[in-house]
Amino acid sequence: MRIADLPKYELKPEEIKAVDQIISKHKGKNGAVIPVLQQIQKRIGFIPIDVQKKVAVQLGIPDKNVYGVATFYSFFSLMPRGKYNIQVCMGTACFVKGGKKIVDNIQKELGIKPGQTTNDRKYSLQVTRCVGACGIAPVIIINDTVYKKVNPLKVMDIVCSLE
Amino acid sequence: MSGPTVELTIDGVPVVVPHGTPLLEAAREAGVDIPHLCYHPALSSAGSCGLCLVEVKGKLVQACREQAQPGMEVCTDGGRISRLRKLILELILSDHPQDCLTCERSGACDLQRYAYRYQLDANRFMGPDHERREAAPREDNPFIRYEPEKCVLCGRCVRVCAEVQGRHVLGYAGRGFASEVTSPFARPLTETNCELCGQCVAVCPSGALTERERRFTGREWEFRVTTTVCPFCGCGCPLTLHLLKDQIVRVSGGRDGFRLCVKGRFGLSFVHREDRLRAPMVRRQGKLTESSWEEALSSVAAKLREIREQHGPQAVAGMSSAKCTNEDNYLFQKLLRATLGTNNVDHCARLCHAPTVAGLAQSFGSGAMTNSIADIEEATCLLITGSNTTEAHPIVAQAVIRAARRGARLIVADPRRIELADIADVHLRQRPGTDVAWLNGMAHVILEEGLWNSEFVEQRCEGLEELREALAPYTPEAVEELTGIPADDLRRAACLYADSQRSTIVYSMGITQHTTGTDNVLAVANLAMLTGHIGRRGTGVNPLRGQNNVQGACDLGALPNVFPGYQPVSDPSARAKFEQAWGAPLPAAPGLTAVEIIDAARAGEIKALLIMGENPLVTHPDQRHVREALAALELLVVLDIFPSETSELAHVVLPAASFAEKDGTFTSTERRVQRLRCALPPPGEAWADWEILCRLSTRLGFPMAYGHPQEIMDEIASLTPIYGGISYARLDGEGLQWPCPHPDHPGTPVLHQEEFTRGKGRFHPVRYQGPTEIPDEEYPFALTTGRVLNHFHSRTMTRRVRGLQELLPEGYVEIHPADAAQLGMIPDTLVRVTSRRGSIVTLARVTQRAQEGTVFIPFHFAEAAANALTPADSLDPSSKIPALKACAVRLEHIGPD
């Protein structure tokens, strides 16, 4: 992903207000960056570059610190995610039980790579490390729902049934 | 070694090191080089590369972080340590382009050196399916090339950017395999607040960050190196030039071996420019045409003789150069005084720190920085006023930033919101020209609140009662009225400054370039004496000198009233000494100052003017006036390295050697005399200035014969007490700080330690007088002028450096958004700026840095010359400096160009 390729996103007035509120709640506290970014992501769904700049200015820290955190954690996204955010576990157990195949299939069917979103903003795909559900491997998580013992060949049935 | 020490053994070799020394440094004492990539002695330790692991009692510890303890037995290599190091290097190299064949760092690369040392001829982690980071090299700026694939993620560049430069541009992005060092949001460096100082390049241990312009111009092992001194500002940074076939390929060195600014590191290519002056030029039928030295010198000598015979020696004057060496300056004033018989010699210090020389001499007895640059770091409170330090003295600014990082309090007093204001505890934004008022106000608060140092004042100063009386009216509320500084801010600043262990004042031309320049300096000195913040490390009054050798030019008597070493020309015993040494009668009356020389030339009283390495047409106030004056001369001789606006008007132009092409000494702002060393021959027929002066003097019937600048320095030392102990043999290391009166004297880093140079420090009550030219209806804005980082003075050098020119190609005027809105100005469009002297057209830069009602213009750009606007007639009465920092202008919107 290149930063220059990121879509330009205009925040809605209520989103700007929400971002300001989130930042002001944490202003002056040590270690504010992560909770601020978490709440922004929760509210807007991702963290646009302009918002990162705003966080830096208002918290009085260098831009690079916010950018570093935002790009370090896989939880944070710099681009909008789809209506359905598909996370495929690639922890050791899920991997040996077919996690890789699950990813390959979804990639092929949706035409996106991990970290990307479909053009209609419906689906986005992410690969995660162990989610701590090895007993029911392989798992995928779509938004907040965990799907257990997923058959790699039938994963698209789950995806397609989401409507 | 001062302080407690520790004894330990490194690989069986006993060493003694100061308490707190990391093992890695202790090992150097034992001659052991412990491999490391992330550690750098000037930076905080990251402990991330793992290469420096050593064994202490069978336990592995990081040599960069573990401190030496008494009796420690350290094993630094062999066995499992080597195996671990090899493993780490293999992992790094598995993901590193193996292109040492063409890599610019090859030969100076730590990674390469360690790979060889640990015999990495094969790599277990490289196979057919081997995954490697791929990223194209980035050249998004004129000077720095970044090859992410070669980055070992040691983080030195990230730390140097934050900790030394205070910029916080470089950081990490991404995670795991995709981690990389980058600017925020991967913006090009030129779009961030990066200054392109290149500190990151200097500390990079691999080929990831290199000098862009050096590519394919020479390899590390082919270079010849010369250690010399930077030719730009007064910081006096040591430079190491790396040359191949007389071409400067790259520059290293600097303070602590790596600290330089963008000009020192990347701005020296002007030396090689095609348009250097290569042969003497004589004006024939109105046109400057090339001539022989013989013809040029004999025509100058004949004309000078004629003018002197017809009009007397007072019809001759000289402007010496703060860019030239001490030896050049010494000979220049000797030529004027002994050969030509006049004291009409001055230089550009008149326009920058004449009030410092006058004021501090009255207060303390010595008109120079009282302390050293390194010393600024030790202050617990810093008052920075009238100095945009980060741009004008970048290396001093690093000391300020480091002090602030360590918790020192920072007070910035400046009408503009300069960068240091961002990290300041208090920013006082006075209206231009009101400095005496707020300085007196601070002293008032300090006395009122009982924060003054009564013991110090009683023992070491005089004149307190007069001062106390004079300060009475300057209550914070009254000062607020005069200056616009909120009373509470002033109180807070006064308390911070007075109530600190070691406070230092750093100031520059924002204090001096006023009609009240000397009063401003006296008021600064009062503050330091009142609180006893002088005469110790980390304290003092520190005027930052602008040019590489402006301190030296003053020291060596390129001033109309003093011989070298500030010995007054009016003092009969000083005169007798110089008359005897030089073998010529010397005039007793002080000569004309630089501004007066121009006036006298315009009035027809000065007929001949010699100018060495100056460009008064751009640097002196009131350009039209200067042009008329120079045009009225019968003889104008210019010695320079490039054609300049001034040399175009000359009758004779003599080509000089640049800083890289001659030997000599420069004296930096901290009074440090340092050796300049010849690195390459001058172009064409150019000669060093001292050689030109010797030959000219000889032709004028006063032979000067020196084989080498060293002989000139010996003569200087014999006549100048403060330089008495200085000789080239003693200048091989870091140089010497004057006063250095005899050959065994170690130099003086801190002045006025036991007593002031004049005995007791003298308080001088000063009364506030507003600037002579205040904004009115016709000219509603106050104008201040100053420097920017990327250019130097009249830009004779920096305009010829492609990258610097690219970074800032043209001048501008800084305007506050509210003022711009009121005038209907669109950012980055053209405006006309008009004063009572003249008018220029330049770009409007709308920014919060400007104060409402005040505009700022950098003085470097002849095309939009600030000196077309500034006045030459409002002078400080005692130092004769013109009011370059406060005059009135009006602005008119023109529109897009």
mmCIF file with all atom_site columns, N, CA and C in Angstrom, chain A residues 74 86-91 103 107 114-115 125-129, chain B residues 175:
data_model
loop_
_atom_site.group_PDB
_atom_site.id
_atom_site.type_symbol
_atom_site.label_atom_id
_atom_site.label_alt_id
_atom_site.label_comp_id
_atom_site.label_asym_id
_atom_site.label_entity_id
_atom_site.label_seq_id
_atom_site.pdbx_PDB_ins_code
_atom_site.Cartn_x
_atom_site.Cartn_y
_atom_site.Cartn_z
_atom_site.occupancy
_atom_site.B_iso_or_equiv
_atom_site.pdbx_formal_charge
_atom_site.auth_seq_id
_atom_site.auth_comp_id
_atom_site.auth_asym_id
_atom_site.auth_atom_id
_atom_site.pdbx_PDB_model_num
ATOM 1  N N  . SER A 1 74  ? -2.002  -4.051  13.686 1.00 0.00 ? 74  SER A N  1
ATOM 2  C CA . SER A 1 74  ? -2.869  -4.473  12.597 1.00 0.00 ? 74  SER A CA 1
ATOM 3  C C  . SER A 1 74  ? -4.314  -4.062  12.858 1.00 0.00 ? 74  SER A C  1
ATOM 4  N N  . ILE A 1 86  ? -13.556 -9.268  7.073  1.00 0.00 ? 86  ILE A N  1
ATOM 5  C CA . ILE A 1 86  ? -13.260 -10.691 7.266  1.00 0.00 ? 86  ILE A CA 1
ATOM 6  C C  . ILE A 1 86  ? -11.835 -10.841 7.772  1.00 0.00 ? 86  ILE A C  1
ATOM 7  N N  . GLN A 1 87  ? -11.719 -11.418 8.968  1.00 0.00 ? 87  GLN A N  1
ATOM 8  C CA . GLN A 1 87  ? -10.388 -11.653 9.518  1.00 0.00 ? 87  GLN A CA 1
ATOM 9  C C  . GLN A 1 87  ? -10.142 -13.153 9.526  1.00 0.00 ? 87  GLN A C  1
ATOM 10 N N  . VAL A 1 88  ? -9.070  -13.565 8.883  1.00 0.00 ? 88  VAL A N  1
ATOM 11 C CA . VAL A 1 88  ? -8.746  -14.987 8.837  1.00 0.00 ? 88  VAL A CA 1
ATOM 12 C C  . VAL A 1 88  ? -7.579  -15.245 9.776  1.00 0.00 ? 88  VAL A C  1
ATOM 13 N N  . CYS A 1 89  ? -7.759  -16.196 10.687 1.00 0.00 ? 89  CYS A N  1
ATOM 14 C CA . CYS A 1 89  ? -6.691  -16.493 11.629 1.00 0.00 ? 89  CYS A CA 1
ATOM 15 C C  . CYS A 1 89  ? -5.605  -17.315 10.944 1.00 0.00 ? 89  CYS A C  1
ATOM 16 N N  . MET A 1 90  ? -4.362  -16.860 11.100 1.00 0.00 ? 90  MET A N  1
ATOM 17 C CA . MET A 1 90  ? -3.231  -17.607 10.536 1.00 0.00 ? 90  MET A CA 1
ATOM 18 C C  . MET A 1 90  ? -2.287  -18.033 11.661 1.00 0.00 ? 90  MET A C  1
ATOM 19 N N  . GLY A 1 91  ? -2.842  -18.148 12.859 1.00 0.00 ? 91  GLY A N  1
ATOM 20 C CA . GLY A 1 91  ? -2.050  -18.707 13.951 1.00 0.00 ? 91  GLY A CA 1
ATOM 21 C C  . GLY A 1 91  ? -1.675  -20.141 13.602 1.00 0.00 ? 91  GLY A C  1
ATOM 22 N N  . VAL A 1 103 ? -7.568  -18.138 3.072  1.00 0.00 ? 103 VAL A N  1
ATOM 23 C CA . VAL A 1 103 ? -7.170  -16.832 2.549  1.00 0.00 ? 103 VAL A CA 1
ATOM 24 C C  . VAL A 1 103 ? -7.119  -16.860 1.021  1.00 0.00 ? 103 VAL A C  1
ATOM 25 N N  . GLN A 1 107 ? -9.323  -14.535 -1.430 1.00 0.00 ? 107 GLN A N  1
ATOM 26 C CA . GLN A 1 107 ? -8.599  -13.646 -2.350 1.00 0.00 ? 107 GLN A CA 1
ATOM 27 C C  . GLN A 1 107 ? -9.082  -13.829 -3.764 1.00 0.00 ? 107 GLN A C  1
ATOM 28 N N  . PRO A 1 114 ? -5.041  -9.428  1.253  1.00 0.00 ? 114 PRO A N  1
ATOM 29 C CA . PRO A 1 114 ? -5.183  -9.053  2.660  1.00 0.00 ? 114 PRO A CA 1
ATOM 30 C C  . PRO A 1 114 ? -4.823  -7.576  2.855  1.00 0.00 ? 114 PRO A C  1
ATOM 31 N N  . GLY A 1 115 ? -5.628  -6.887  3.622  1.00 0.00 ? 115 GLY A N  1
ATOM 32 C CA . GLY A 1 115 ? -5.404  -5.459  3.844  1.00 0.00 ? 115 GLY A CA 1
ATOM 33 C C  . GLY A 1 115 ? -6.216  -4.597  2.898  1.00 0.00 ? 115 GLY A C  1
ATOM 34 N N  . LEU A 1 125 ? -10.564 -7.747  3.694  1.00 0.00 ? 125 LEU A N  1
ATOM 35 C CA . LEU A 1 125 ? -9.932  -8.996  4.120  1.00 0.00 ? 125 LEU A CA 1
ATOM 36 C C  . LEU A 1 125 ? -8.706  -8.664  4.965  1.00 0.00 ? 125 LEU A C  1
ATOM 37 N N  . GLN A 1 126 ? -8.604  -9.375  6.083  1.00 0.00 ? 126 GLN A N  1
ATOM 38 C CA . GLN A 1 126 ? -7.421  -9.201  6.913  1.00 0.00 ? 126 GLN A CA 1
ATOM 39 C C  . GLN A 1 126 ? -6.927  -10.546 7.372  1.00 0.00 ? 126 GLN A C  1
ATOM 40 N N  . VAL A 1 127 ? -5.622  -10.611 7.573  1.00 0.00 ? 127 VAL A N  1
ATOM 41 C CA . VAL A 1 127 ? -5.023  -11.823 8.096  1.00 0.00 ? 127 VAL A CA 1
ATOM 42 C C  . VAL A 1 127 ? -4.569  -11.503 9.508  1.00 0.00 ? 127 VAL A C  1
ATOM 43 N N  . THR A 1 128 ? -4.904  -12.337 10.466 1.00 0.00 ? 128 THR A N  1
ATOM 44 C CA . THR A 1 128 ? -4.494  -12.044 11.834 1.00 0.00 ? 128 THR A CA 1
ATOM 45 C C  . THR A 1 128 ? -3.652  -13.178 12.387 1.00 0.00 ? 128 THR A C  1
ATOM 46 N N  . ARG A 1 129 ? -2.917  -12.844 13.428 1.00 0.00 ? 129 ARG A N  1
ATOM 47 C CA . ARG A 1 129 ? -2.217  -13.902 14.163 1.00 0.00 ? 129 ARG A CA 1
ATOM 48 C C  . ARG A 1 129 ? -3.221  -14.568 15.094 1.00 0.00 ? 129 ARG A C  1
ATOM 49 N N  . ARG B 2 175 ? 5.358   -2.906  10.597 1.00 0.00 ? 175 ARG B N  1
ATOM 50 C CA . ARG B 2 175 ? 5.635   -3.894  11.636 1.00 0.00 ? 175 ARG B CA 1
ATOM 51 C C  . ARG B 2 175 ? 6.353   -5.064  10.993 1.00 0.00 ? 175 ARG B C  1
#
